[in-house]
PDB file of C-alpha atoms in Angstrom:
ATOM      1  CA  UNK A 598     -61.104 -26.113   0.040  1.00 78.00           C
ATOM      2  CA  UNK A 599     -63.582 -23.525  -0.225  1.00 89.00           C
ATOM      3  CA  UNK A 600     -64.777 -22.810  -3.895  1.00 93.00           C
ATOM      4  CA  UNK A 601     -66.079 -18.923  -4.718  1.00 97.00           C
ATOM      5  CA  UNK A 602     -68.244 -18.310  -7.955  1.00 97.00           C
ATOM      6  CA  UNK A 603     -67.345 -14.416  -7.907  1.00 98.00           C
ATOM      7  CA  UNK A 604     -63.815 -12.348  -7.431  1.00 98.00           C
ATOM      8  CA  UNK A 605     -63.366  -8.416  -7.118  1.00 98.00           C
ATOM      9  CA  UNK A 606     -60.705  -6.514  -6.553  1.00 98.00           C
ATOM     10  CA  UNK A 607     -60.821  -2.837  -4.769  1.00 98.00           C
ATOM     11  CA  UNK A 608     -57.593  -0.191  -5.377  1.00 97.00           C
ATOM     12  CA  UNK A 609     -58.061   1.570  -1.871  1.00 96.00           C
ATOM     13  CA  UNK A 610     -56.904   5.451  -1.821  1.00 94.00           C
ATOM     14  CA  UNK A 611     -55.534   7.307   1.614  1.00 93.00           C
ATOM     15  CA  UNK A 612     -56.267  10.493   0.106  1.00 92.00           C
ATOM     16  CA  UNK A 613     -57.929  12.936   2.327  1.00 91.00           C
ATOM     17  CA  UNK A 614     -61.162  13.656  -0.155  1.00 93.00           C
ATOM     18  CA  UNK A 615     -64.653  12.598  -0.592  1.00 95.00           C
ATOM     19  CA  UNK A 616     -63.903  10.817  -3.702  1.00 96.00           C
ATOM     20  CA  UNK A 617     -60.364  10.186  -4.233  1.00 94.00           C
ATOM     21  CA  UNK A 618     -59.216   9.106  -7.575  1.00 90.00           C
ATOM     22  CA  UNK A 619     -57.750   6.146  -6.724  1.00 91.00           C
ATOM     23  CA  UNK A 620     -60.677   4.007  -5.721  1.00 97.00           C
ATOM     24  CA  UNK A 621     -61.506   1.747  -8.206  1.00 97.00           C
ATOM     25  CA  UNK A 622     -63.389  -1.874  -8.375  1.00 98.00           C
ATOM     26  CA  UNK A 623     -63.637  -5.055 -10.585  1.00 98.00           C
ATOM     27  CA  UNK A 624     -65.032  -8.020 -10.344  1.00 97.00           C
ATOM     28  CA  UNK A 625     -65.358 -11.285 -12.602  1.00 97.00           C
ATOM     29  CA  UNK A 626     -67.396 -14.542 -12.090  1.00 97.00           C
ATOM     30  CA  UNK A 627     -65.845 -17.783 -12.369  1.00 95.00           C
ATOM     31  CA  UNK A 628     -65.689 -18.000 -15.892  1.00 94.00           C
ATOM     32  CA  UNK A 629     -65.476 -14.941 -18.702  1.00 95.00           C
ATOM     33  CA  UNK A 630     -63.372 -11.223 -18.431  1.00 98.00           C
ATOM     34  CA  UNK A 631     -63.212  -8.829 -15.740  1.00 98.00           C
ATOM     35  CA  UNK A 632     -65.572  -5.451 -15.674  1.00 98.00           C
ATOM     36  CA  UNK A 633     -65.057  -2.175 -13.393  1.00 98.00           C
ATOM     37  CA  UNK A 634     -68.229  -1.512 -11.544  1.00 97.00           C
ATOM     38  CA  UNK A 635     -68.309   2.496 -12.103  1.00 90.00           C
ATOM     39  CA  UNK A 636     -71.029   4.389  -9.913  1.00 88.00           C
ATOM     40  CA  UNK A 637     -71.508   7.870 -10.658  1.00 84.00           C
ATOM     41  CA  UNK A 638     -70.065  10.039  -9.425  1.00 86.00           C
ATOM     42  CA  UNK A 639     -66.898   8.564  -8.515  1.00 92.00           C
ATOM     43  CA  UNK A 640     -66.722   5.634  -5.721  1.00 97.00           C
ATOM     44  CA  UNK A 641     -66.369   7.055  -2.204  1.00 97.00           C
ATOM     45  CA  UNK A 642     -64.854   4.844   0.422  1.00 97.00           C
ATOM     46  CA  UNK A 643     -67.949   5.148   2.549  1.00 97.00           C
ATOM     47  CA  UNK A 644     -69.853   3.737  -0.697  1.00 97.00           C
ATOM     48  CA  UNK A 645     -67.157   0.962  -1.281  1.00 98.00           C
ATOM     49  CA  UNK A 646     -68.213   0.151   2.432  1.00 98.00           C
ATOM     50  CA  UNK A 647     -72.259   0.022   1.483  1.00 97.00           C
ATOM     51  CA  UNK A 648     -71.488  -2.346  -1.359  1.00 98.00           C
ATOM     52  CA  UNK A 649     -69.433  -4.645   0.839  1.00 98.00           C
ATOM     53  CA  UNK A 650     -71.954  -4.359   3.780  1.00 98.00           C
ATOM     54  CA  UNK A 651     -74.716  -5.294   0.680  1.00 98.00           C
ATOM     55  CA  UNK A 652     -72.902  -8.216  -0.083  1.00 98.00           C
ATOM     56  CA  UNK A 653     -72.656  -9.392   3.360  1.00 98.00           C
ATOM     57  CA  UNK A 654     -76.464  -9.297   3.353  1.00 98.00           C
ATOM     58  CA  UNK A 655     -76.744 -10.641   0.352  1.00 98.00           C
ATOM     59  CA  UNK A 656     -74.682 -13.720   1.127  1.00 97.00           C
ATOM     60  CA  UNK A 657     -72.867 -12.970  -2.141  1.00 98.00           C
ATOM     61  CA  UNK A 658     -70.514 -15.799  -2.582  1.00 97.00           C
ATOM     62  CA  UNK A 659     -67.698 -13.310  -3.433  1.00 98.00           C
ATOM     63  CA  UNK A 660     -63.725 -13.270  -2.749  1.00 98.00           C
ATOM     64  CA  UNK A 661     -62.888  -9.516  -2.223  1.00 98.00           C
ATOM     65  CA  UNK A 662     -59.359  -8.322  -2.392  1.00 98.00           C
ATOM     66  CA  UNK A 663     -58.333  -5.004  -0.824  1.00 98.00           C
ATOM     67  CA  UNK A 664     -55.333  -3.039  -2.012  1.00 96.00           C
ATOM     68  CA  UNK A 665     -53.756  -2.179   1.803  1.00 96.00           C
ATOM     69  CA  UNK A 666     -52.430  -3.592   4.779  1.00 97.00           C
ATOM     70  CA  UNK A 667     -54.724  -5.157   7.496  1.00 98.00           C
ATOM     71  CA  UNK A 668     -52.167  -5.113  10.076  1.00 98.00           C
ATOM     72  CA  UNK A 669     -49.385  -2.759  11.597  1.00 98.00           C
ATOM     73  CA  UNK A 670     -46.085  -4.815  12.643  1.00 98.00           C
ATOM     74  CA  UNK A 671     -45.834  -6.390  15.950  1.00 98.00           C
ATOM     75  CA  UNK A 672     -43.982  -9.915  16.160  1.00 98.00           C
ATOM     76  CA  UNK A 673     -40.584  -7.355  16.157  1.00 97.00           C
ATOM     77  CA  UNK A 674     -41.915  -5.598  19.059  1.00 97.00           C
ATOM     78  CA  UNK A 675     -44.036  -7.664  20.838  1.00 98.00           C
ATOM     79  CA  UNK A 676     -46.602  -5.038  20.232  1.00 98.00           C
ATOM     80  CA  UNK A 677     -47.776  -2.250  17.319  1.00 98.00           C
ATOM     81  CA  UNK A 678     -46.835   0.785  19.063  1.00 98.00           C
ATOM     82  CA  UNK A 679     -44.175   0.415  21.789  1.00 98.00           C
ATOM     83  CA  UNK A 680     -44.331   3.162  24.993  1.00 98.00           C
ATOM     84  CA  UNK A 681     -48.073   3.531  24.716  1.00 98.00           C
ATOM     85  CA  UNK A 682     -50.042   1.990  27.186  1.00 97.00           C
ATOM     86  CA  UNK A 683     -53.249   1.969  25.039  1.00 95.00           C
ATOM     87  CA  UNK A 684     -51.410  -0.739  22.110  1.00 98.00           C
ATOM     88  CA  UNK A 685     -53.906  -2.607  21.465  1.00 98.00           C
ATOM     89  CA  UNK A 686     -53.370  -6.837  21.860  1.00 98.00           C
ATOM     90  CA  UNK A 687     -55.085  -7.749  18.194  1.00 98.00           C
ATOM     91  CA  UNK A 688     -55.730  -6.401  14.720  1.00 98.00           C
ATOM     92  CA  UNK A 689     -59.548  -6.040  15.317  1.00 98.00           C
ATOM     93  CA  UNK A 690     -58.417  -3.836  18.383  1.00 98.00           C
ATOM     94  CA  UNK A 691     -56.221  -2.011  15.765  1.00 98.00           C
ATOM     95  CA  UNK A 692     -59.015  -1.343  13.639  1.00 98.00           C
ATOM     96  CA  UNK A 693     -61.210  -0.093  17.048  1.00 98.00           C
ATOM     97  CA  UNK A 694     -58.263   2.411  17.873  1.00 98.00           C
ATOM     98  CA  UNK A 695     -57.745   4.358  14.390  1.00 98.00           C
ATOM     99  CA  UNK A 696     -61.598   4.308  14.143  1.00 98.00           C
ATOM    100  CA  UNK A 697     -62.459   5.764  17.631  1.00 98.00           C
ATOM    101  CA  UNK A 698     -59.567   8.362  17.635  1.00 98.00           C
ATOM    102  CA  UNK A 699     -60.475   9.270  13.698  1.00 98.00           C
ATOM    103  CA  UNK A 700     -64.567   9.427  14.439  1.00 98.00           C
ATOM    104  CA  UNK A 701     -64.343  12.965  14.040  1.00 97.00           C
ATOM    105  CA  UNK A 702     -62.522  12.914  10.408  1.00 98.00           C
ATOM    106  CA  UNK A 703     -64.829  13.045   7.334  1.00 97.00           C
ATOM    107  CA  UNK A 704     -64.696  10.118   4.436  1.00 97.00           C
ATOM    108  CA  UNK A 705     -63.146   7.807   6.659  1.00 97.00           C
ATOM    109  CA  UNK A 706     -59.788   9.539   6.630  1.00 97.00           C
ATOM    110  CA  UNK A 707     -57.035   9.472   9.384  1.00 97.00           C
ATOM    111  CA  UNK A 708     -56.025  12.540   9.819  1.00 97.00           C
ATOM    112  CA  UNK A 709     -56.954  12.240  13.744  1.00 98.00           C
ATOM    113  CA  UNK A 710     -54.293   9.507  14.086  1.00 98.00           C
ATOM    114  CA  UNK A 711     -51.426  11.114  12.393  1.00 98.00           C
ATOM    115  CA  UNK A 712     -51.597  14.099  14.682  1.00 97.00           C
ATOM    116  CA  UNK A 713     -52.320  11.706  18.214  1.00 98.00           C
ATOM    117  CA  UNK A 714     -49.667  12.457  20.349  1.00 97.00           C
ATOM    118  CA  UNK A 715     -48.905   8.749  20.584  1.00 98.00           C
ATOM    119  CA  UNK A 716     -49.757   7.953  17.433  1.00 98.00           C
ATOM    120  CA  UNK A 717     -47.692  10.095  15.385  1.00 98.00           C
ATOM    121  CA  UNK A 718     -44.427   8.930  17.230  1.00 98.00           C
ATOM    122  CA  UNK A 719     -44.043   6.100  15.289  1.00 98.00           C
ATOM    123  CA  UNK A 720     -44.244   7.441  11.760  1.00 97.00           C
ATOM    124  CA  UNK A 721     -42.447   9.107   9.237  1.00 96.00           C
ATOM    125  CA  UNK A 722     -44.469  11.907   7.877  1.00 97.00           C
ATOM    126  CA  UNK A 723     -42.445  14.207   5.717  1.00 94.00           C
ATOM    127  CA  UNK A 724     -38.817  15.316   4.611  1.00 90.00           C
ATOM    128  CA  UNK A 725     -37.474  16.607   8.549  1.00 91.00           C
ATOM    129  CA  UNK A 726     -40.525  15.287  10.307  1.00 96.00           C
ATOM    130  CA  UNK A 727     -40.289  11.962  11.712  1.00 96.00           C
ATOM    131  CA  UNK A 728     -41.593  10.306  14.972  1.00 98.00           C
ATOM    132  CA  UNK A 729     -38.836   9.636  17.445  1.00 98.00           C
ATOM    133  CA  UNK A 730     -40.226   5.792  17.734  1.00 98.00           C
ATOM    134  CA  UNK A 731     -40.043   5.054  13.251  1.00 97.00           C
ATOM    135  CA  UNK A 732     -37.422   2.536  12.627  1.00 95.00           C
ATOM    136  CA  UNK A 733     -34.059   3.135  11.183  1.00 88.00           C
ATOM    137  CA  UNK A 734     -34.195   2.837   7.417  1.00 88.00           C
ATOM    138  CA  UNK A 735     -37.402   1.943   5.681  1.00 90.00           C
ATOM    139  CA  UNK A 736     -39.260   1.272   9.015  1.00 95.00           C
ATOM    140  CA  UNK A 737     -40.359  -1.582  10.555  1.00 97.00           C
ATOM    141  CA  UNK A 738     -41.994  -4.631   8.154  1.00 97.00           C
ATOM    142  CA  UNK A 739     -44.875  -6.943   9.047  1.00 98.00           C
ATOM    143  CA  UNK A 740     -43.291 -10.733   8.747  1.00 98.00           C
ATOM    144  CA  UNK A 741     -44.994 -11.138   5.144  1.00 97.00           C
ATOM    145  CA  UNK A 742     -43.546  -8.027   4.505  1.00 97.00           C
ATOM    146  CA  UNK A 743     -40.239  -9.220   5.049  1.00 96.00           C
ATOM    147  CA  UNK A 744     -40.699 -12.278   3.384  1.00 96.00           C
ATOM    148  CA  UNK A 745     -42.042 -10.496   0.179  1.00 93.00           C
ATOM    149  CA  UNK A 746     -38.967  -8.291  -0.092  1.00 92.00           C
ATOM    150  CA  UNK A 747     -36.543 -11.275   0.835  1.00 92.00           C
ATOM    151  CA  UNK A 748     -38.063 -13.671  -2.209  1.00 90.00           C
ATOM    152  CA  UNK A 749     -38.331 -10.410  -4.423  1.00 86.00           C
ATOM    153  CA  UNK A 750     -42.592 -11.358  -4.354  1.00 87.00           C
ATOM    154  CA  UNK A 751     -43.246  -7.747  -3.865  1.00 85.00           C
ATOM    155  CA  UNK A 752     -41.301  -4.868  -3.105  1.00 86.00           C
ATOM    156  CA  UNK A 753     -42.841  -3.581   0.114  1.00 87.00           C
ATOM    157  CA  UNK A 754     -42.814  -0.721   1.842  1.00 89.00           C
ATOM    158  CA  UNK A 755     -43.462   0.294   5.524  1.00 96.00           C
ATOM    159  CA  UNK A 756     -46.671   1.310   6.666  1.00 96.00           C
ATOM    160  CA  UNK A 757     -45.256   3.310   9.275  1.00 97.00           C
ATOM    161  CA  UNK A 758     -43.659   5.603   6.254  1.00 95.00           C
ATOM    162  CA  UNK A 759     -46.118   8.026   5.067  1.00 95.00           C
ATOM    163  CA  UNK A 760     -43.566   9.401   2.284  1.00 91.00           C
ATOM    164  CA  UNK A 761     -42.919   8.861  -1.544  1.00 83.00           C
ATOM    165  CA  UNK A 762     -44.632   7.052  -4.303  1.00 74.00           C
ATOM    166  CA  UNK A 763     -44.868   3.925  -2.570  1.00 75.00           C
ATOM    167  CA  UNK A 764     -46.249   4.938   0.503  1.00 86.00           C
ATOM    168  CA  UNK A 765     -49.554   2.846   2.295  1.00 89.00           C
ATOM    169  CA  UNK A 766     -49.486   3.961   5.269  1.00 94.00           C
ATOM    170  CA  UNK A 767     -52.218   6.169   4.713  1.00 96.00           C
ATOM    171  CA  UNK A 768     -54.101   4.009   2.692  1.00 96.00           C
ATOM    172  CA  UNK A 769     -53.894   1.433   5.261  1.00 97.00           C
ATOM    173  CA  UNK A 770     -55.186   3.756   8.077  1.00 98.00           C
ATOM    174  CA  UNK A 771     -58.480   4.455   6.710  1.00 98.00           C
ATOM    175  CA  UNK A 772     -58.761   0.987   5.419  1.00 98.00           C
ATOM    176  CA  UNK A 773     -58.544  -0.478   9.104  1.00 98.00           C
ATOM    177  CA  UNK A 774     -61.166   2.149   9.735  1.00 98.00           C
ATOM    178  CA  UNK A 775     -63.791   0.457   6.888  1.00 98.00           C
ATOM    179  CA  UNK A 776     -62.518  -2.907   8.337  1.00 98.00           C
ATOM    180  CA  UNK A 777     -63.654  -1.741  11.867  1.00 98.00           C
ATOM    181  CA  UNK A 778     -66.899  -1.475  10.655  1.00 98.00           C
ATOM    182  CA  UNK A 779     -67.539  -4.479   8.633  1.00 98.00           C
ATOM    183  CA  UNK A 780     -66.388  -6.344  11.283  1.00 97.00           C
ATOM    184  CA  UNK A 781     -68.611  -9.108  12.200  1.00 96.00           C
ATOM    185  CA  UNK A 782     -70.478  -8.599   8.587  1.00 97.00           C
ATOM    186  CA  UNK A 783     -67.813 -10.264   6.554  1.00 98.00           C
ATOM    187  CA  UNK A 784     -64.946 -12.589   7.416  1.00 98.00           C
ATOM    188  CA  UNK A 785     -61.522 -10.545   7.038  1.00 98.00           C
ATOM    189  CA  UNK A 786     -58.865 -13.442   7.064  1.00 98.00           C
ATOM    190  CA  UNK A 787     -56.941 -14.243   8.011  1.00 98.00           C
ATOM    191  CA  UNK A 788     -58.356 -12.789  11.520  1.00 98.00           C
ATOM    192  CA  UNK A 789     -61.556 -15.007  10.612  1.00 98.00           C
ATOM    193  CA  UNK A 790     -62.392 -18.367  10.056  1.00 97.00           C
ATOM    194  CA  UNK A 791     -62.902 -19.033   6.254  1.00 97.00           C
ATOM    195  CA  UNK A 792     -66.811 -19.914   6.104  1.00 97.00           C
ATOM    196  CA  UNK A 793     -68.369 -22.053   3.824  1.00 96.00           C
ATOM    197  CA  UNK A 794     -70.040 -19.826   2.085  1.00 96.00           C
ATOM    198  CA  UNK A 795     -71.182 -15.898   1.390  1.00 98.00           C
ATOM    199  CA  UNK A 796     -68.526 -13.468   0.766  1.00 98.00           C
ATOM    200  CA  UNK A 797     -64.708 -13.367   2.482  1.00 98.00           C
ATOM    201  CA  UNK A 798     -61.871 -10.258   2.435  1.00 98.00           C
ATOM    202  CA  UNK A 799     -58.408 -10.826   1.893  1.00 98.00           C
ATOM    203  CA  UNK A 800     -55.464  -8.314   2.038  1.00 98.00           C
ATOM    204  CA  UNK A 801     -54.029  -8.149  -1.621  1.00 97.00           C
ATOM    205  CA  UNK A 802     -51.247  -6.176  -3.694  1.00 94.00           C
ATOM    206  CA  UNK A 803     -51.938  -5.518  -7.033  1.00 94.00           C
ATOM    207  CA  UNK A 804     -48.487  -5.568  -8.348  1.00 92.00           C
ATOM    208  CA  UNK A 805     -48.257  -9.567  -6.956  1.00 93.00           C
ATOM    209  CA  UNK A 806     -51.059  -9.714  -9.680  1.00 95.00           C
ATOM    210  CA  UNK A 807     -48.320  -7.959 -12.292  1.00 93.00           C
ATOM    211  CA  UNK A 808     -45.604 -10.306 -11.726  1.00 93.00           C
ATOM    212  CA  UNK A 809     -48.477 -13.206 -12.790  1.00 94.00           C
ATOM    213  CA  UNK A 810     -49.423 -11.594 -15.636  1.00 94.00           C
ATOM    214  CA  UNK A 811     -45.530 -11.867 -16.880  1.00 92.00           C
ATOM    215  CA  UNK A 812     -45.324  -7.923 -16.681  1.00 91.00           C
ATOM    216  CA  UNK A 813     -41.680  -6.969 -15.224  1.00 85.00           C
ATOM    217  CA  UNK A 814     -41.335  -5.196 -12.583  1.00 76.00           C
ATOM    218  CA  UNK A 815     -40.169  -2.147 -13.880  1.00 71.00           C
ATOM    219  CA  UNK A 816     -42.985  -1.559 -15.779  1.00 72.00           C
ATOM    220  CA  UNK A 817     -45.599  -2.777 -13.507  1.00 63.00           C
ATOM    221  CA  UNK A 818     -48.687  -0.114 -14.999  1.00 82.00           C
ATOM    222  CA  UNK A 819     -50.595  -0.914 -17.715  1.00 92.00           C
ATOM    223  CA  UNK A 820     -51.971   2.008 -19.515  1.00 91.00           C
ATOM    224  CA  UNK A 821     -53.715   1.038 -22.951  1.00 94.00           C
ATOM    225  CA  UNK A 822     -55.579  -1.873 -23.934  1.00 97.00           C
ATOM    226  CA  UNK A 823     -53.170  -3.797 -25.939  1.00 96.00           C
ATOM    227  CA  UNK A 824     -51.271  -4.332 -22.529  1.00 95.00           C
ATOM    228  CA  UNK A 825     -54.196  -5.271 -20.596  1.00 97.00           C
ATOM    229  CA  UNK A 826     -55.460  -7.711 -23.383  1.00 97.00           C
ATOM    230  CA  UNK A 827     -51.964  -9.079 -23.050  1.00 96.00           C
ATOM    231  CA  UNK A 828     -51.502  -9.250 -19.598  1.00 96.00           C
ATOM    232  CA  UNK A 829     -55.112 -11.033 -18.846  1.00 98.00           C
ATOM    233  CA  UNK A 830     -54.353 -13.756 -21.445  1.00 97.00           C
ATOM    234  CA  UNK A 831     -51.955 -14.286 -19.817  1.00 97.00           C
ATOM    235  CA  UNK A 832     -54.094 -14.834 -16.686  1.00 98.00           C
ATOM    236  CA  UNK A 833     -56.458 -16.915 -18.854  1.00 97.00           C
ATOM    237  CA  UNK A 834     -59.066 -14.247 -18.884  1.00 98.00           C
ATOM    238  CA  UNK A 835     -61.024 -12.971 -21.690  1.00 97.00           C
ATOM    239  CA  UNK A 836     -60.224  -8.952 -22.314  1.00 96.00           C
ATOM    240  CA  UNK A 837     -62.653  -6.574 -20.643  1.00 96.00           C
ATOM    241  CA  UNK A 838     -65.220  -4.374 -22.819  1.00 95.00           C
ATOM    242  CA  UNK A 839     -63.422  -1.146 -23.597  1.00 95.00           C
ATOM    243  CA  UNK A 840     -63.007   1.293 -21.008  1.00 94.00           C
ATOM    244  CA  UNK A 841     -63.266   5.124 -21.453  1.00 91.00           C
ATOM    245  CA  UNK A 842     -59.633   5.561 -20.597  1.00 89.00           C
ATOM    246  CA  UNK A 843     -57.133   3.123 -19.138  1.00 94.00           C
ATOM    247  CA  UNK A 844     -55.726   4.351 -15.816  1.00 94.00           C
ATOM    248  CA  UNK A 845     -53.620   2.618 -13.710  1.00 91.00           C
ATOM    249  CA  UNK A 846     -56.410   2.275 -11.007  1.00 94.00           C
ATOM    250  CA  UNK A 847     -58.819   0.460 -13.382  1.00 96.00           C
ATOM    251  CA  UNK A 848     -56.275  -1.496 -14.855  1.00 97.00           C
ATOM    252  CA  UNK A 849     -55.188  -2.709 -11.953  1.00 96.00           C
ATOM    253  CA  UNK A 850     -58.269  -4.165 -10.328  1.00 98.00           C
ATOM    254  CA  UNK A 851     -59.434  -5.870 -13.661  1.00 98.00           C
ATOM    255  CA  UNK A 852     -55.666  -7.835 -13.530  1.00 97.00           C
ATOM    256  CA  UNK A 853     -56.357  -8.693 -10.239  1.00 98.00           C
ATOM    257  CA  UNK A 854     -59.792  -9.987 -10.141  1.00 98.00           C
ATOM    258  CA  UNK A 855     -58.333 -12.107 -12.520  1.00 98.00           C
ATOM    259  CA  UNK A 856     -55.321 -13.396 -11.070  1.00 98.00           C
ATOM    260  CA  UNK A 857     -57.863 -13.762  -7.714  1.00 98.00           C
ATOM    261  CA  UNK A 858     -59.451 -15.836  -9.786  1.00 98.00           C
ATOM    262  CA  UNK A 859     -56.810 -18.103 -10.382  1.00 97.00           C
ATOM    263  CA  UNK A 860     -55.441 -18.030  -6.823  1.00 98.00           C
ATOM    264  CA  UNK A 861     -57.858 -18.557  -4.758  1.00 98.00           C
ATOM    265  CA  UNK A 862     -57.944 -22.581  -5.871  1.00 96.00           C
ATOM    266  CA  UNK A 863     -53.831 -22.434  -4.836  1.00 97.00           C
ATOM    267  CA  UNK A 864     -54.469 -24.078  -1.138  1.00 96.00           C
ATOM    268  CA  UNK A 865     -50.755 -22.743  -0.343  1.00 96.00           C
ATOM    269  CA  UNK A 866     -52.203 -19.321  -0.233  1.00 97.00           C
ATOM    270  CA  UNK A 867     -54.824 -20.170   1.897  1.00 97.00           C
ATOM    271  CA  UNK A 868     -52.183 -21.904   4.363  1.00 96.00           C
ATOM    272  CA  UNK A 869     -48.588 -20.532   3.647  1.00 96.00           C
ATOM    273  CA  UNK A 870     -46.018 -22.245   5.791  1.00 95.00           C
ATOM    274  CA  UNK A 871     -44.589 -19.137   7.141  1.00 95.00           C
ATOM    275  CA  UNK A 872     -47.789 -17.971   9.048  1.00 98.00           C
ATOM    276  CA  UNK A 873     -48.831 -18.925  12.053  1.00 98.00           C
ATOM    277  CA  UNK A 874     -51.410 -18.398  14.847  1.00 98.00           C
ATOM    278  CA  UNK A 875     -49.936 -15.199  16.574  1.00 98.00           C
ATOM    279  CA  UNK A 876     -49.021 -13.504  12.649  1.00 98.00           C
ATOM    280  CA  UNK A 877     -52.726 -14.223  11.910  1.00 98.00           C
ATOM    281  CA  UNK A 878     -54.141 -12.483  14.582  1.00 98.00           C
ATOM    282  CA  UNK A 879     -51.816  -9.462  14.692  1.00 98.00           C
ATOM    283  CA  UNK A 880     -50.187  -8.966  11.579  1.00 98.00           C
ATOM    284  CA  UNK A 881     -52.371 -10.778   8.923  1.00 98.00           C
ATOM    285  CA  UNK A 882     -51.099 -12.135   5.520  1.00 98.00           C
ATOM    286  CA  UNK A 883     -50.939 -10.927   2.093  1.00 97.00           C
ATOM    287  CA  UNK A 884     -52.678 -13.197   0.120  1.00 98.00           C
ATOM    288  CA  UNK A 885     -50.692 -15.004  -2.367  1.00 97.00           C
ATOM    289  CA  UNK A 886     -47.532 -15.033  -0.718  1.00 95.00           C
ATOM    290  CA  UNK A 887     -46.074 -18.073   0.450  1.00 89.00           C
TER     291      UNK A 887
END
């Protein structure tokens, strides 16, 4: 099994903004606590690219988790966007698709995509506006998506919803358009081949990180230092030096760097039963769930 000697963890943000708020990273070696890496100004997501593109030529021998969805459903359709004749056949041709029809949109946003008239028809965007191909209900779930709400793992939500707190579609959108361009810089599994060494990106959720750190799931943000102490002992991590302020952003990727830390020697994650060859090459995985 593949061994890594660094972990990070990146809170993605589908806000339409230069620098949204909700980017943050962390990243831990193999032994000792957590620590954001803070540019200034704030992170952009075209800078979060050059630092993944820099560790790509670096050969950094780094696991990188991303906070979004690599993949749009498809096993329940036989395809990501029924009636349109452009659907692409893969996730990399996903990722090709939102970037060509966004090229236009500044700070990798998606705005282009939600307005296609294909591409629109299959999302929910607000209250009264929904495209006449979204699913009844919550929309339509990626297999691990199922699977995560059925064994209560996570709690997730549709990417095809763009509404309410718990919304990724967005997020998800502009990630696949950073994914698009690292492609062929840095293994994105599970689309790639694992390599034996230099840096590899894997879809993650932060709150699968909560749940590990024994915080319920109710109260899943941790928003002062006593809590994040807490909750990284419980991960067997050291505490982080003390942060200007404790958002939920920051908090967030320090837990998960160092629950990545800890899961990445679980070879179940690397290999869950329910996943097979067509899921990995359409859908993709959330790492950790098995």
């Amino acid at each position: 099994m593949r061994r890594f000697s660094n972990f990070a963890c990146i809170d993605w943000s589908g806000a339409v903004s230069e620098r949204p708020k909700g980017l943050a990273v962390a990243n831990c070696a193999a032994d000792g606590p957590p620590a954001l890496i803070s540019p200034q100004p704030h992170w952009s997501r075209s800078d979060i690219g050059k630092w993944l593109s820099q560790l790509a030529a670096a050969k950094t021998d780094i696991l990188v988790g991303m906070d979004l969805s690599f993949g749009f459903p498809f096993l329940d359709q036989g395809c990501y966007f029924p009636e349109w004749s452009e659907t692409p056949n893969n996730a990399p041709q996903l990722w090709q698709l939102i970037d060509s029809i966004c090229s236009d949109d500044p700070y990798l946003a998606a705005s282009s995509f939600l307005q296609h008239e294909q591409g629109r028809r299959h999302f929910r965007h607000a209250k009264g506006d929904i495209g006449d191909l979204f699913a009844a209900g919550i929309g339509r779930l990626r297999v691990v998506e199922h699977l995560q709400r059925q064994s209560k793992q996570a709690n997730s939500w549709s990417c095809f919803n763009l509404v309410g707190a718990g919304q990724v579609g967005k997020s998800s959108l502009t990630g696949m358009r950073l994914l698009n361009r690292l492609r062929g810089q840095i293994p994105i599994w599970p689309f790639d081949p694992v390599p034996d060494s230099g840096p590899v990106l894997v879809e993650i959720y932060t709150s699968i990180a909560a749940r590990a750190a024994a915080i319920p799931a109710n109260r899943s943000k941790v928003r002062d230092r006593t809590s994040l102490i807490a909750a990284l002992e419980k991960l067997g991590s050291p505490p982080p030096a003390p942060l200007s302020h404790y958002d939920d952003h920051s908090t967030d990727v320090l837990m998960t760097a160092a629950w990545l830390r800890n899961a990445a020697e679980n070879q179940d994650f690397w290999q869950p039963d329910a996943m097979d060859e067509k899921i990995a090459a359409t859908e993709g995985w959330t790492f950790g769930i098995r």
